[in-house]
Tab-separated table of C-alpha atoms in Angstrom:
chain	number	residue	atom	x	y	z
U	24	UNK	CA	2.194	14.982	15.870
U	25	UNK	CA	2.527	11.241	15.127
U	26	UNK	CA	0.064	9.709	13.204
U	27	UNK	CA	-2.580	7.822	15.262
U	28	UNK	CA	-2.793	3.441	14.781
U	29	UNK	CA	-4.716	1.853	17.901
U	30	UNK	CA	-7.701	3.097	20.090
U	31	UNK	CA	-4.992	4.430	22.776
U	32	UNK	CA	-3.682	7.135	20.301
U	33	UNK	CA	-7.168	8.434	19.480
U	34	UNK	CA	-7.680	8.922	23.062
U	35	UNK	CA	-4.203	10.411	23.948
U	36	UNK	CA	-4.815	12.422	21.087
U	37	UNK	CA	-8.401	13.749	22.073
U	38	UNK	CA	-10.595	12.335	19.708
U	39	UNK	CA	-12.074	9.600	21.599
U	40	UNK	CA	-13.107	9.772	25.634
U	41	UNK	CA	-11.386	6.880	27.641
U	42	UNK	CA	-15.252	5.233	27.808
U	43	UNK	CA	-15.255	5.878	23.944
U	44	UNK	CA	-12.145	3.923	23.359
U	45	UNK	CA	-13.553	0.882	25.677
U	46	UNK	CA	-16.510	0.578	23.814
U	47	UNK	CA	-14.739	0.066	20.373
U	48	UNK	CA	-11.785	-1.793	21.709
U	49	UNK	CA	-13.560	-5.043	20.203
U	50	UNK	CA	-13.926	-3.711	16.287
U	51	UNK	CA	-10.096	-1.715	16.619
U	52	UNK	CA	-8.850	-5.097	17.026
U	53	UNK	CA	-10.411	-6.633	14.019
U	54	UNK	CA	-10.374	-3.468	11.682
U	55	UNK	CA	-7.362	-1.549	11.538
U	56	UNK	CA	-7.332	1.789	12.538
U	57	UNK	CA	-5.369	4.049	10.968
U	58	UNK	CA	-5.392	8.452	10.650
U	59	UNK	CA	-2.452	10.662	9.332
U	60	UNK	CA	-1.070	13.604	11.706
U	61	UNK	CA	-2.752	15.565	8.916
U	62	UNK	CA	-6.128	14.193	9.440
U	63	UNK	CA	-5.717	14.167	13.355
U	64	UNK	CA	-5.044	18.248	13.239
U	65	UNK	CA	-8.174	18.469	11.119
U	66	UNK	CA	-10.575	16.182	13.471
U	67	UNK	CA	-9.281	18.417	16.533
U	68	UNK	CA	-12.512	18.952	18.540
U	69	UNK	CA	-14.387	17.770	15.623
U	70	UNK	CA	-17.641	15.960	17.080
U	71	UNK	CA	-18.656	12.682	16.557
U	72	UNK	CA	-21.606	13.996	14.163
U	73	UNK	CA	-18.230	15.192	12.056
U	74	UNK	CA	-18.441	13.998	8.413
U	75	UNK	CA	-14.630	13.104	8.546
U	76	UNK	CA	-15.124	11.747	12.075
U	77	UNK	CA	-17.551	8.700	10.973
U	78	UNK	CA	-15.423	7.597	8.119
U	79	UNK	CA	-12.103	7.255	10.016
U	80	UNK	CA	-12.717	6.700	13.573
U	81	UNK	CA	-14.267	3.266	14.909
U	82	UNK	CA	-17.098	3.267	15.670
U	83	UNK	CA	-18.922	0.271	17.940
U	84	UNK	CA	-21.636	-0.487	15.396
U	85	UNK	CA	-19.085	-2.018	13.569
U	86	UNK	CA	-19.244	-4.986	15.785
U	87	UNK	CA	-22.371	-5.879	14.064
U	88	UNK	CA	-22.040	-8.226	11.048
U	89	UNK	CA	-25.403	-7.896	9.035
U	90	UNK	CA	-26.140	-11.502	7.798
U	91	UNK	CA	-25.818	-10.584	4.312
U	92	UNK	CA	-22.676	-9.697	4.878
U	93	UNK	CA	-18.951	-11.120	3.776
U	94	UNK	CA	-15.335	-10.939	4.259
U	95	UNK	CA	-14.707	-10.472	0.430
U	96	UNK	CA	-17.504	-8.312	-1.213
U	97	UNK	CA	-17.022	-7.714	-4.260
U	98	UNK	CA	-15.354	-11.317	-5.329
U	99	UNK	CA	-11.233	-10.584	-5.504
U	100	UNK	CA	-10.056	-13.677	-4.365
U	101	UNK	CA	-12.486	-15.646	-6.892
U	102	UNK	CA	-10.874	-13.566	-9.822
U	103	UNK	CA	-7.244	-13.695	-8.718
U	104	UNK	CA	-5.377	-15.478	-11.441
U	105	UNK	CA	-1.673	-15.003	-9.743
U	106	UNK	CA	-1.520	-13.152	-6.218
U	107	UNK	CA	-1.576	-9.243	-6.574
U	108	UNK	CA	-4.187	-9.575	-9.846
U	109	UNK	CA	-7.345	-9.412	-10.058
U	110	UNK	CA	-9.055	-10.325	-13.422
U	111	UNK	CA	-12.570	-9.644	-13.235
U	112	UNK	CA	-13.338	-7.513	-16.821
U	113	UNK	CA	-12.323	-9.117	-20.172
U	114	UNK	CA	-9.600	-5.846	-21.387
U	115	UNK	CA	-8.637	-4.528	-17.563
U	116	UNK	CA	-7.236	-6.138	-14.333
U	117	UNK	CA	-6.071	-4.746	-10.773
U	118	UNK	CA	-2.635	-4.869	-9.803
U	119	UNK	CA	-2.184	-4.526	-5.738
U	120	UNK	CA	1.196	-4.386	-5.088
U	121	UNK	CA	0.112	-3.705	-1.176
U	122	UNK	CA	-2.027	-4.285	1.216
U	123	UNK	CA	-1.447	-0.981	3.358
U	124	UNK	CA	-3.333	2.365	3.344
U	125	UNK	CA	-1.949	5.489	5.053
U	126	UNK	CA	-6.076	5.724	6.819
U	127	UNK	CA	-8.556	2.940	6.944
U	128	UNK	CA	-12.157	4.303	6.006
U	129	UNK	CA	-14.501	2.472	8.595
U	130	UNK	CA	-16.788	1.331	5.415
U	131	UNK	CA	-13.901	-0.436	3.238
U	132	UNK	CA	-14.871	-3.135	1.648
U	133	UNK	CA	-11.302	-4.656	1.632
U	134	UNK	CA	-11.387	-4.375	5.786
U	135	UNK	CA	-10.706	-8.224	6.112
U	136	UNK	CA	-7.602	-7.642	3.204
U	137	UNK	CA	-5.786	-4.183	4.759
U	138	UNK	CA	-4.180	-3.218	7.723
U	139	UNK	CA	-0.890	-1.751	9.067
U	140	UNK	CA	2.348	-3.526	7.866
U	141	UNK	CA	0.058	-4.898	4.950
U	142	UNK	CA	1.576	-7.246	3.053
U	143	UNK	CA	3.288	-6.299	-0.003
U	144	UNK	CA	4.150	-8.416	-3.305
U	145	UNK	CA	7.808	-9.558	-3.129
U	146	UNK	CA	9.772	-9.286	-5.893
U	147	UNK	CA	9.158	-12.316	-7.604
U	148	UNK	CA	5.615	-11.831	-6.945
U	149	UNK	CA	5.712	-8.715	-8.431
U	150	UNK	CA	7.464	-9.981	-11.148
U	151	UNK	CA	5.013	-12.872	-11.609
U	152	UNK	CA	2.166	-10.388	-11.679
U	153	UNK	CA	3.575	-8.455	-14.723
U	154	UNK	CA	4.155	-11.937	-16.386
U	155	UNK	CA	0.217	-11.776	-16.319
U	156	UNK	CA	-0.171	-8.516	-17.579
U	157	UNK	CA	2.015	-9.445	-20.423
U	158	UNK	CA	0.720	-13.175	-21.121
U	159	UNK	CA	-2.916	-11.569	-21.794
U	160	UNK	CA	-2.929	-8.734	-24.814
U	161	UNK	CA	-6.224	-8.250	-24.375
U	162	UNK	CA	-5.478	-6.341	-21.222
U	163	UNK	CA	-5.726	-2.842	-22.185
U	164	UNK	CA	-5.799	-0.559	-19.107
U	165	UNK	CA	-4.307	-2.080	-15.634
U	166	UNK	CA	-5.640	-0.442	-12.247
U	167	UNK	CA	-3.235	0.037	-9.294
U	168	UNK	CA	-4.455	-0.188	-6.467
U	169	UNK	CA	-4.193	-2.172	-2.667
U	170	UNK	CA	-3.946	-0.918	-0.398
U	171	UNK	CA	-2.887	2.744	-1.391
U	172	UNK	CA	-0.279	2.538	-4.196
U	173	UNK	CA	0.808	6.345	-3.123
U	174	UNK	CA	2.008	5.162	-0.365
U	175	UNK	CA	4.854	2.824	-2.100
U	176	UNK	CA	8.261	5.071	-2.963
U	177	UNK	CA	8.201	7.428	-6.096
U	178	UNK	CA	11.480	5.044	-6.990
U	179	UNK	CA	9.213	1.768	-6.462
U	180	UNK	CA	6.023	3.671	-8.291
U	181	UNK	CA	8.241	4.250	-11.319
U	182	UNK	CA	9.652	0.737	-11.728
U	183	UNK	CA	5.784	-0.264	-11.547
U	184	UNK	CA	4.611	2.898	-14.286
U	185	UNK	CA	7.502	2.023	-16.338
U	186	UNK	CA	7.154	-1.963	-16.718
U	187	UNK	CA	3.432	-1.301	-17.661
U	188	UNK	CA	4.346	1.316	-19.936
U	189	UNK	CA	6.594	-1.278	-21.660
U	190	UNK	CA	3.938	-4.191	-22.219
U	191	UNK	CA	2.831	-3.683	-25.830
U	192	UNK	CA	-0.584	-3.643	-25.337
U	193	UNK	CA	-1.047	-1.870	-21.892
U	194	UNK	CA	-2.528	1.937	-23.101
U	195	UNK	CA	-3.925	3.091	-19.471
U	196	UNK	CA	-2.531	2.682	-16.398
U	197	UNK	CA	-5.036	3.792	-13.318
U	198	UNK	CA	-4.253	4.795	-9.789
U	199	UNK	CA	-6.954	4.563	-7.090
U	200	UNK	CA	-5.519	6.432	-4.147
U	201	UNK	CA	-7.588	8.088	-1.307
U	202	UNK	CA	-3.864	10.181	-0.059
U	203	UNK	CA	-4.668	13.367	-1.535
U	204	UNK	CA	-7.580	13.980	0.703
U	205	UNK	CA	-5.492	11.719	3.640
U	206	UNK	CA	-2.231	12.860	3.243
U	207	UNK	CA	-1.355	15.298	0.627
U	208	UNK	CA	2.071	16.580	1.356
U	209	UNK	CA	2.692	12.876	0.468
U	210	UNK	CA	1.951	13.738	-2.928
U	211	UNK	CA	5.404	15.585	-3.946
U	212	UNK	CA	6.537	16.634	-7.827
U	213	UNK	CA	9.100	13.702	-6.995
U	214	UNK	CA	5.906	11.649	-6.720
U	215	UNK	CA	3.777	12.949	-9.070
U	216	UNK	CA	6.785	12.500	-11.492
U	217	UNK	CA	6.638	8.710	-11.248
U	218	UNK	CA	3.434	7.872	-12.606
U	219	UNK	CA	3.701	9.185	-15.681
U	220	UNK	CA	6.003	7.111	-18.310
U	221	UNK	CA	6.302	7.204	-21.956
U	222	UNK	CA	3.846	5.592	-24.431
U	223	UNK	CA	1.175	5.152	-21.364
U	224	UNK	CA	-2.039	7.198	-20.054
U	225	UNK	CA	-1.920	7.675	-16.843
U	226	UNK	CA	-4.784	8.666	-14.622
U	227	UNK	CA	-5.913	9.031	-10.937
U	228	UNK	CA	-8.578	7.906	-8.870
U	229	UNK	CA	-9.025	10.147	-5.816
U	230	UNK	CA	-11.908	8.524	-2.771
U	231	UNK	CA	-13.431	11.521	-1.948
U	232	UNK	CA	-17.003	11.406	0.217
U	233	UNK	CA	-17.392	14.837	1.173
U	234	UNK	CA	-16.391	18.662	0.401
U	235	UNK	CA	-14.566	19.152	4.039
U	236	UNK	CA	-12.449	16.719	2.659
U	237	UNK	CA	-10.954	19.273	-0.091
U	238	UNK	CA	-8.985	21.296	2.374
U	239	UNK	CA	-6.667	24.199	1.159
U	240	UNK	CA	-3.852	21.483	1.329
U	241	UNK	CA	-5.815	18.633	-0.811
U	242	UNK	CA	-6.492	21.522	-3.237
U	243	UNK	CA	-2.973	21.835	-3.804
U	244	UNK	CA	-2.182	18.117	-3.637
U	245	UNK	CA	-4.811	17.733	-6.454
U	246	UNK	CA	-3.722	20.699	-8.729
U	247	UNK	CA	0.088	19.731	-8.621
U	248	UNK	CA	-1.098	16.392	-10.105
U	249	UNK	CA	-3.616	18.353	-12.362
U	250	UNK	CA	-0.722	20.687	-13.491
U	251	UNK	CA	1.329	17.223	-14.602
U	252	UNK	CA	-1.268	16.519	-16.834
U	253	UNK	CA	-2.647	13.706	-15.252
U	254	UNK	CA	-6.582	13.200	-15.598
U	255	UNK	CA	-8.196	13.362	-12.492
U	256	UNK	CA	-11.130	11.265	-11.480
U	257	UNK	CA	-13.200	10.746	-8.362
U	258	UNK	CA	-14.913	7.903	-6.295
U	259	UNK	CA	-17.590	8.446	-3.606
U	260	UNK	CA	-19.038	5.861	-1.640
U	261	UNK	CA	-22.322	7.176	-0.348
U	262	UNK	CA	-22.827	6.481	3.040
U	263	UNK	CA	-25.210	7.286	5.305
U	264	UNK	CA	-25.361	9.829	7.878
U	265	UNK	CA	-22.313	11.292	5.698
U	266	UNK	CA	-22.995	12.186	2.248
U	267	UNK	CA	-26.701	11.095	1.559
U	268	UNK	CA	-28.013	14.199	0.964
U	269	UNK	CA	-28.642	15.832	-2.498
U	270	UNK	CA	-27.327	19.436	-1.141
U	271	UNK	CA	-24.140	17.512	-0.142
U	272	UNK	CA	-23.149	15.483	-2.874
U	273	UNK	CA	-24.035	18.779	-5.378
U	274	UNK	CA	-21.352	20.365	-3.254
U	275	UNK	CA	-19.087	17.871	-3.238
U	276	UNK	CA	-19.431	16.940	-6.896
U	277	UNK	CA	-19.315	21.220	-8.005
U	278	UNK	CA	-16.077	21.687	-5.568
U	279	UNK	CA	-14.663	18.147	-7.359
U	280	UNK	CA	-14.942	19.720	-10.907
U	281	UNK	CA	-13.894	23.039	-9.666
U	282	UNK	CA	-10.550	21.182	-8.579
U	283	UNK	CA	-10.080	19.761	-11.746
U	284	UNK	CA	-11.356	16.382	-11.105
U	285	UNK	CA	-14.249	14.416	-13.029
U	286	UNK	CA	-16.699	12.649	-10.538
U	287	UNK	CA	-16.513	8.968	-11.857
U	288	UNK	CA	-18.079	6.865	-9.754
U	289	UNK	CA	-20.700	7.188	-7.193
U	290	UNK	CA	-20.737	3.585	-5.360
U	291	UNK	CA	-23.492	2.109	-3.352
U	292	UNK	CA	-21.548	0.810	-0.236
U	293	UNK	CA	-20.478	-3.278	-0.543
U	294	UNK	CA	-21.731	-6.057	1.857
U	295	UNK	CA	-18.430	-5.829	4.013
U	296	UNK	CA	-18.597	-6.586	7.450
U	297	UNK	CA	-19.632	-4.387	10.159
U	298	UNK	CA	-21.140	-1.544	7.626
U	299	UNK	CA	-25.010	-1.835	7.366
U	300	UNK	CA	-25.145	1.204	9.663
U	301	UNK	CA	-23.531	3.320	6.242
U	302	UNK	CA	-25.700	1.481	3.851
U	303	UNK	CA	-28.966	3.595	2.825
U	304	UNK	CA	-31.206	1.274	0.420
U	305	UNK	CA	-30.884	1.651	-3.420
U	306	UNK	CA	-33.963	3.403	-3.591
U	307	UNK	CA	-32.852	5.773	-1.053
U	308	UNK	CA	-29.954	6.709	-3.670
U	309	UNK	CA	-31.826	6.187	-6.374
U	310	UNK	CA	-34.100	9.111	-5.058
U	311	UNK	CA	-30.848	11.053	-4.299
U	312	UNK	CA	-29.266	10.594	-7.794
U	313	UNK	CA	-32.621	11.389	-9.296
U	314	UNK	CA	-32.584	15.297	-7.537
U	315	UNK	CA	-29.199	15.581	-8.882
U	316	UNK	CA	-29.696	15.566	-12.409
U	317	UNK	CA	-31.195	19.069	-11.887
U	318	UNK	CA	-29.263	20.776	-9.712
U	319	UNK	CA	-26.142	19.794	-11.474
U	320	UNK	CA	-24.407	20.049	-14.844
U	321	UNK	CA	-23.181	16.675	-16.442
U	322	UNK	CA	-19.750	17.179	-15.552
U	323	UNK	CA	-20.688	17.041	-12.024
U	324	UNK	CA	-23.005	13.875	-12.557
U	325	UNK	CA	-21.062	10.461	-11.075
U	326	UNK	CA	-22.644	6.790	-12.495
U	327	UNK	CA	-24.737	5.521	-9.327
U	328	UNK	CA	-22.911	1.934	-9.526
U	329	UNK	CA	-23.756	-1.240	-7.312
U	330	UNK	CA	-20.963	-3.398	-7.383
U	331	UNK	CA	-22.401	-6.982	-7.638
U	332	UNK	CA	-21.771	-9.422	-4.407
U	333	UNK	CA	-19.614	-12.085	-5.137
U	334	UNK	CA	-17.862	-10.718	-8.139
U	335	UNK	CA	-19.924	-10.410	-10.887
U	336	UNK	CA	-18.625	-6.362	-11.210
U	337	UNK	CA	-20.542	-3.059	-11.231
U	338	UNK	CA	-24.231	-2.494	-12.905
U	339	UNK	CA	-25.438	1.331	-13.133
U	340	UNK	CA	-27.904	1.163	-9.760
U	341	UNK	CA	-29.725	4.473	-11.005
U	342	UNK	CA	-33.531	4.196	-11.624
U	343	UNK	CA	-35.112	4.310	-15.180
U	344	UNK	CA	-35.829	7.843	-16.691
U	345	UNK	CA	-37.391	6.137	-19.916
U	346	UNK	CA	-40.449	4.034	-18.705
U	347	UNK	CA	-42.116	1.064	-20.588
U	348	UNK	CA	-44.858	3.219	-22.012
U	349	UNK	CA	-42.247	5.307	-24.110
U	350	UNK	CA	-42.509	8.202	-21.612
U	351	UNK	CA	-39.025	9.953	-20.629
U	352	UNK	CA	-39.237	11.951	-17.018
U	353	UNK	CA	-37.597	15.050	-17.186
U	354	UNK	CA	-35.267	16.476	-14.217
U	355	UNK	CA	-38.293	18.284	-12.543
U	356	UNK	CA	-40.889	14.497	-12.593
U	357	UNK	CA	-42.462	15.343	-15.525
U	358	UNK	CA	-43.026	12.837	-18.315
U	359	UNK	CA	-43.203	13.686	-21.852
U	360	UNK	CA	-44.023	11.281	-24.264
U	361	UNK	CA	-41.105	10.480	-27.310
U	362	UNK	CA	-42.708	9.052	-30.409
U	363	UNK	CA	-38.954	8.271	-32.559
């Protein structure tokens, strides 16, 4: 099975009826479309209702642009020193060495940056990045990502580790990857080998949005980079008609941990073009964050994050549990008061 990059393959491969792939012609030539031979034998017969369905295949309410929304969310461009950086927090920067992903999520906020044949840093570019990196000490922990930075060579992913791990004051090097869950046989000991260098902590990021995603093959994907001793964390986007649902996210978030991998972030989804049909409001996931401090331990509790439009990075979006009067709500509404 090949994997699946235009409107025609979804239909050839049965995931999409010939009216289906009229209707969404419009958005598949604005927004890349993009699913793995993997993800194509999973989605067989799925229906459009499918959790996995609505992230990955196009959908034509993405040809709606909500007024308050923009091509670059979350700010890069305005906080790109040198191209492939982005400096937005005082002791951390991203590195994207490329603009590609091996399956473009229909709610990505980088929709206007990605795309097949993304465009990857030359050499000198590269190069010129790293020159950054090493011109500012008080970068501390340097976050690859694109793009998918899995889906670069285990030779090119070592040069990357290994330059990092030689810059002084680099401790942490992050990988934000959503291949696991998209691709895992990508994810090889050859692989898994390469991000890990001497002197430098290396963790991983994995995008996962729902427990379907954490097949028996992800499983393994996740443990043989588990096993390596790499720290595993997740990000979840919550997205409507998906995930936003407190029985959902507690599976997701208890089959996470039980995989070896600490829910991180839990995002509220950016202003990127052609989404508002994923975005619930921030009370709505307030509310849903709220019923999960109870049914949950805290190693299955994400931070409920908003990142700020325009660039201004991520503020906790969960609602107050200590009130004005000196009350503190406990996880079943009821307020005591705390006299310290």
């Amino acid at each position: 099975m090949k994997a699946a990059h235009s409107v025609s393959d979804l239909v050839a491969s049965g995931l999409m009826t010939p009216e289906a792939g009229a209707a969404v012609a419009g958005v598949a030539e604005r927004y890349a479309v993009a699913l793995t031979p993997y993800l194509l034998d999973k989605l067989a017969g799925a229906p459009e209702g499918d959790p996995l369905y609505a992230q990955y295949v196009p959908s034509p309410e993405e040809a709606y642009t909500a007024p308050s929304e923009r091509d670059d969310p979350i700010g890069d461009h305005a906080h790109s020193p040198v191209k492939g950086i982005v400096h937005r927090y005082p002791d951390r920067v991203l590195l994207k060495p490329l603009h590609a992903c091996a399956v473009y999520c229909r709610f990505c906020f980088r929709r206007e940056m990605v795309g097949p044949g993304g465009e990857a840093l030359s050499p000198a570019e590269l190069a010129a990045a790293l020159d950054y990196v090493r011109a500012h000490p008080e970068v501390w922990e340097v976050v690859i990502t694109g793009g998918d930075p899995f889906l670069l060579s285990p030779r090119r992913l070592a040069e990357i580790v290994g330059a990092l791990a030689e810059i002084g004051h680099v401790g942490v090097v992050r990988l934000h990857t959503r291949v696991p869950v998209a691709d895992p046989a990508r994810v090889t000991p050859e692989l898994v080998a390469a991000l890990k260098a001497d002197g430098l902590a290396s963790w991983v990021a994995v995008h996962v949005n729902h427990a379907t995603e954490l097949t028996e093959e992800a499983r393994a994907a996740l443990a043989r980079l588990a096993d390596a001793g790499i720290p595993l964390l997740s990000q979840t986007v919550l997205l409507k008609g998906v995930n936003d649902d407190a029985a959902v996210l507690e599976a997701l978030f208890r089959a996470l941990v039980r995989n070896r991998v600490k829910p991180y972030y839990l995002h509220h989804p950016d202003l990127a073009p052609g989404t508002s049909h994923f975005r619930p409001s921030i009370a709505e996931g307030q509310a849903l964050v709220k019923g999960l401090r109870g049914r949950v331990s805290g190693l299955c509790q994400p931070t409920y994050v908003l990142d700020i439009p325009g660039g201004h990075g991520k503020a906790p979006a969960a609602a107050a549990w200590i009130a004005e009067d000196g009350t503190v709500e406990d996880f079943q509404g009821v307020r005591h008061r705390y006299a310290p």
